[in-house]
């Protein structure tokens, strides 16, 4: 069934679960070209069947992802060519729905955003980076110095012909499980504690072996598998 009626030339950029449309929470949107926008969640309380406008996107750009924040986070943006920026969420003022947003990161002409993550102000996270050819690494969030919004960022991962470009970056914990999927439908599930912790400028280690012509298209967190056992009474 169709959950929302959208034109055939458009696609979904993100889905976020919401229980209450409280004014204290925000919808944070980021485009591929590094524009960021924050809008109070209560602006989306009355949505029509065919949707309502959320952001004005520049010609040649597109919405990459949507996340929820509580106004106290720091924002982490990572790019395809291995750059990243971290800045205080307060540097992004709330705007109405029918607005463009502001610059989140200053991109080189051949680069684009691949991930946006709200992270805590306590600096406890480790950021997992995964590349096209199956390489990955964990890096402490503290190694990404806090910057002003709109800067060029710092190196996040060393990308080479061996590793390919960056596909995804997101925070993990020791007990996190990650699912990686390739273009040719190869899939692997790996625990974060099996992945090497390195500095920002490292290329990481191989997480999944890709065949010739194949590459990683997706990497994301999954819930740890839980097995439930029921005791069967003796007959």
GROMACS .gro file of C-alpha atoms in nm:
model
  235
    1UNK     CA    1   0.000   0.000   0.000
    2UNK     CA    2   0.111   0.359  -0.061
    3UNK     CA    3   0.177   0.548   0.262
    4UNK     CA    4   0.217   0.879   0.083
    5UNK     CA    5   0.129   0.993  -0.265
    6UNK     CA    6   0.442   1.126  -0.437
    7UNK     CA    7   0.526   1.191  -0.804
    8UNK     CA    8   0.705   0.909  -0.987
    9UNK     CA    9   1.018   1.122  -1.031
   10UNK     CA   10   1.065   1.163  -0.655
   11UNK     CA   11   1.185   0.926  -0.383
   12UNK     CA   12   1.183   0.910  -0.005
   13UNK     CA   13   1.489   1.055   0.167
   14UNK     CA   14   1.414   0.947   0.523
   15UNK     CA   15   1.158   0.810   0.767
   16UNK     CA   16   1.151   0.897   1.138
   17UNK     CA   17   0.915   0.749   1.401
   18UNK     CA   18   0.717   1.012   1.594
   19UNK     CA   19   0.475   0.968   1.884
   20UNK     CA   20   0.416   1.328   1.986
   21UNK     CA   21   0.470   1.646   1.787
   22UNK     CA   22   0.625   1.839   2.075
   23UNK     CA   23   0.767   2.189   2.030
   24UNK     CA   24   1.089   2.088   2.209
   25UNK     CA   25   1.198   1.855   1.930
   26UNK     CA   26   1.323   1.940   1.583
   27UNK     CA   27   1.339   1.788   1.237
   28UNK     CA   28   1.693   1.826   1.103
   29UNK     CA   29   1.738   1.798   0.725
   30UNK     CA   30   2.058   1.783   0.520
   31UNK     CA   31   2.104   1.790   0.142
   32UNK     CA   32   2.371   1.621  -0.069
   33UNK     CA   33   2.535   1.960  -0.128
   34UNK     CA   34   2.572   2.032   0.243
   35UNK     CA   35   2.272   2.257   0.317
   36UNK     CA   36   2.128   2.199   0.665
   37UNK     CA   37   1.794   2.306   0.805
   38UNK     CA   38   1.619   2.269   1.141
   39UNK     CA   39   1.242   2.303   1.185
   40UNK     CA   40   1.034   2.253   1.500
   41UNK     CA   41   0.857   1.916   1.494
   42UNK     CA   42   0.519   2.072   1.572
   43UNK     CA   43   0.528   2.237   1.227
   44UNK     CA   44   0.455   1.893   1.081
   45UNK     CA   45   0.160   1.802   1.302
   46UNK     CA   46  -0.107   1.861   1.037
   47UNK     CA   47   0.010   1.679   0.725
   48UNK     CA   48  -0.212   1.634   0.421
   49UNK     CA   49  -0.246   1.303   0.236
   50UNK     CA   50  -0.015   1.427  -0.039
   51UNK     CA   51   0.233   1.573   0.210
   52UNK     CA   52   0.348   1.927   0.287
   53UNK     CA   53   0.665   2.115   0.199
   54UNK     CA   54   0.954   2.053   0.439
   55UNK     CA   55   1.245   2.235   0.271
   56UNK     CA   56   1.313   2.438  -0.042
   57UNK     CA   57   1.588   2.252  -0.226
   58UNK     CA   58   1.818   2.426  -0.475
   59UNK     CA   59   1.812   2.314  -0.838
   60UNK     CA   60   2.065   2.036  -0.884
   61UNK     CA   61   2.057   1.944  -0.515
   62UNK     CA   62   1.844   1.688  -0.329
   63UNK     CA   63   1.746   1.605   0.027
   64UNK     CA   64   1.977   1.335   0.166
   65UNK     CA   65   1.845   1.251   0.511
   66UNK     CA   66   1.618   1.358   0.796
   67UNK     CA   67   1.682   1.305   1.169
   68UNK     CA   68   1.517   1.415   1.494
   69UNK     CA   69   1.699   1.626   1.753
   70UNK     CA   70   1.618   1.776   2.092
   71UNK     CA   71   1.813   2.100   2.052
   72UNK     CA   72   2.106   1.990   2.269
   73UNK     CA   73   2.306   1.777   2.026
   74UNK     CA   74   2.612   1.826   1.815
   75UNK     CA   75   2.581   1.762   1.444
   76UNK     CA   76   2.822   1.535   1.255
   77UNK     CA   77   2.826   1.552   0.874
   78UNK     CA   78   3.042   1.317   0.664
   79UNK     CA   79   3.122   1.330   0.292
   80UNK     CA   80   3.189   1.087   0.007
   81UNK     CA   81   3.552   1.196  -0.029
   82UNK     CA   82   3.634   1.135   0.337
   83UNK     CA   83   3.581   1.473   0.504
   84UNK     CA   84   3.370   1.540   0.816
   85UNK     CA   85   3.259   1.832   1.028
   86UNK     CA   86   3.120   1.848   1.382
   87UNK     CA   87   2.946   2.156   1.521
   88UNK     CA   88   2.697   2.258   1.790
   89UNK     CA   89   2.332   2.217   1.697
   90UNK     CA   90   2.266   2.565   1.838
   91UNK     CA   91   2.455   2.703   1.536
   92UNK     CA   92   2.154   2.600   1.325
   93UNK     CA   93   1.861   2.826   1.413
   94UNK     CA   94   1.506   2.690   1.371
   95UNK     CA   95   1.331   2.793   1.048
   96UNK     CA   96   0.986   2.757   0.898
   97UNK     CA   97   0.899   2.480   0.656
   98UNK     CA   98   0.910   2.682   0.333
   99UNK     CA   99   1.275   2.788   0.364
  100UNK     CA  100   1.606   2.671   0.217
  101UNK     CA  101   1.833   2.628   0.517
  102UNK     CA  102   2.197   2.727   0.569
  103UNK     CA  103   2.537   2.585   0.483
  104UNK     CA  104   2.635   2.293   0.703
  105UNK     CA  105   2.966   2.206   0.537
  106UNK     CA  106   3.172   2.371   0.263
  107UNK     CA  107   3.220   2.101  -0.001
  108UNK     CA  108   3.478   2.066  -0.274
  109UNK     CA  109   3.322   2.065  -0.624
  110UNK     CA  110   3.350   1.685  -0.665
  111UNK     CA  111   3.228   1.596  -0.314
  112UNK     CA  112   2.888   1.540  -0.154
  113UNK     CA  113   2.736   1.451   0.183
  114UNK     CA  114   2.674   1.083   0.263
  115UNK     CA  115   2.573   1.095   0.630
  116UNK     CA  116   2.438   1.324   0.901
  117UNK     CA  117   2.420   1.220   1.267
  118UNK     CA  118   2.314   1.399   1.585
  119UNK     CA  119   2.574   1.310   1.852
  120UNK     CA  120   2.587   1.389   2.222
  121UNK     CA  121   2.765   1.687   2.375
  122UNK     CA  122   2.941   1.445   2.613
  123UNK     CA  123   3.176   1.329   2.334
  124UNK     CA  124   3.134   0.960   2.415
  125UNK     CA  125   3.065   0.824   2.067
  126UNK     CA  126   3.289   0.641   1.824
  127UNK     CA  127   3.217   0.705   1.457
  128UNK     CA  128   3.216   0.406   1.224
  129UNK     CA  129   3.311   0.482   0.863
  130UNK     CA  130   3.249   0.231   0.582
  131UNK     CA  131   3.384   0.261   0.227
  132UNK     CA  132   3.265   0.142  -0.115
  133UNK     CA  133   3.514  -0.146  -0.134
  134UNK     CA  134   3.433  -0.281   0.211
  135UNK     CA  135   3.685  -0.109   0.438
  136UNK     CA  136   3.590   0.040   0.772
  137UNK     CA  137   3.716   0.183   1.100
  138UNK     CA  138   3.604   0.327   1.432
  139UNK     CA  139   3.730   0.668   1.538
  140UNK     CA  140   3.664   0.848   1.871
  141UNK     CA  141   3.441   1.152   1.827
  142UNK     CA  142   3.689   1.359   2.031
  143UNK     CA  143   3.939   1.347   1.744
  144UNK     CA  144   3.701   1.558   1.533
  145UNK     CA  145   3.752   1.906   1.675
  146UNK     CA  146   3.439   2.114   1.726
  147UNK     CA  147   3.412   2.370   1.445
  148UNK     CA  148   3.183   2.645   1.327
  149UNK     CA  149   2.895   2.550   1.102
  150UNK     CA  150   2.978   2.585   0.732
  151UNK     CA  151   3.349   2.504   0.751
  152UNK     CA  152   3.543   2.262   0.530
  153UNK     CA  153   3.576   2.006   0.808
  154UNK     CA  154   3.865   1.767   0.871
  155UNK     CA  155   3.972   1.436   0.723
  156UNK     CA  156   3.752   1.150   0.840
  157UNK     CA  157   3.887   0.857   0.639
  158UNK     CA  158   4.177   0.814   0.400
  159UNK     CA  159   4.021   0.706   0.070
  160UNK     CA  160   4.228   0.532  -0.199
  161UNK     CA  161   4.171   0.309  -0.503
  162UNK     CA  162   4.200   0.019  -0.259
  163UNK     CA  163   3.922   0.141  -0.028
  164UNK     CA  164   3.692   0.336  -0.258
  165UNK     CA  165   3.501   0.640  -0.137
  166UNK     CA  166   3.299   0.667   0.186
  167UNK     CA  167   2.946   0.522   0.182
  168UNK     CA  168   2.825   0.574   0.539
  169UNK     CA  169   2.932   0.710   0.878
  170UNK     CA  170   2.742   0.669   1.205
  171UNK     CA  171   2.801   0.634   1.583
  172UNK     CA  172   2.848   0.289   1.737
  173UNK     CA  173   2.899   0.131   2.078
  174UNK     CA  174   3.076  -0.191   2.178
  175UNK     CA  175   2.758  -0.398   2.156
  176UNK     CA  176   2.638  -0.243   1.829
  177UNK     CA  177   2.578  -0.469   1.530
  178UNK     CA  178   2.625  -0.343   1.177
  179UNK     CA  179   2.475  -0.473   0.854
  180UNK     CA  180   2.664  -0.409   0.530
  181UNK     CA  181   2.506  -0.474   0.188
  182UNK     CA  182   2.666  -0.463  -0.156
  183UNK     CA  183   2.531  -0.381  -0.501
  184UNK     CA  184   2.525  -0.751  -0.590
  185UNK     CA  185   2.320  -0.835  -0.279
  186UNK     CA  186   2.608  -0.968  -0.071
  187UNK     CA  187   2.540  -0.913   0.299
  188UNK     CA  188   2.743  -0.933   0.616
  189UNK     CA  189   2.657  -0.870   0.979
  190UNK     CA  190   2.942  -0.771   1.210
  191UNK     CA  191   2.979  -0.658   1.571
  192UNK     CA  192   3.137  -0.320   1.636
  193UNK     CA  193   3.383  -0.466   1.886
  194UNK     CA  194   3.540  -0.663   1.599
  195UNK     CA  195   3.628  -0.347   1.407
  196UNK     CA  196   3.962  -0.176   1.463
  197UNK     CA  197   3.973   0.162   1.638
  198UNK     CA  198   4.200   0.405   1.453
  199UNK     CA  199   4.269   0.772   1.398
  200UNK     CA  200   4.090   0.996   1.150
  201UNK     CA  201   4.343   0.970   0.868
  202UNK     CA  202   4.356   0.589   0.860
  203UNK     CA  203   4.198   0.383   0.581
  204UNK     CA  204   4.067   0.113   0.811
  205UNK     CA  205   4.051  -0.264   0.765
  206UNK     CA  206   3.850  -0.486   0.534
  207UNK     CA  207   3.503  -0.560   0.673
  208UNK     CA  208   3.358  -0.733   0.366
  209UNK     CA  209   3.529  -0.870   0.054
  210UNK     CA  210   3.379  -0.725  -0.263
  211UNK     CA  211   3.400  -0.903  -0.598
  212UNK     CA  212   3.514  -0.726  -0.915
  213UNK     CA  213   3.249  -0.476  -1.021
  214UNK     CA  214   3.072  -0.492  -0.685
  215UNK     CA  215   3.069  -0.227  -0.413
  216UNK     CA  216   2.906  -0.150  -0.080
  217UNK     CA  217   2.582   0.045  -0.116
  218UNK     CA  218   2.455   0.045   0.242
  219UNK     CA  219   2.583   0.017   0.598
  220UNK     CA  220   2.359   0.064   0.902
  221UNK     CA  221   2.299  -0.030   1.264
  222UNK     CA  222   2.073  -0.327   1.341
  223UNK     CA  223   1.920  -0.450   1.661
  224UNK     CA  224   2.119  -0.725   1.829
  225UNK     CA  225   1.960  -1.065   1.769
  226UNK     CA  226   1.769  -1.193   2.066
  227UNK     CA  227   1.663  -1.555   2.088
  228UNK     CA  228   1.373  -1.651   2.308
  229UNK     CA  229   1.338  -2.003   2.434
  230UNK     CA  230   1.019  -2.152   2.565
  231UNK     CA  231   1.033  -2.452   2.788
  232UNK     CA  232   0.819  -2.731   2.646
  233UNK     CA  233   0.641  -2.926   2.919
  234UNK     CA  234   0.712  -3.297   2.924
  235UNK     CA  235   0.427  -3.513   2.795
   0.00000   0.00000   0.00000
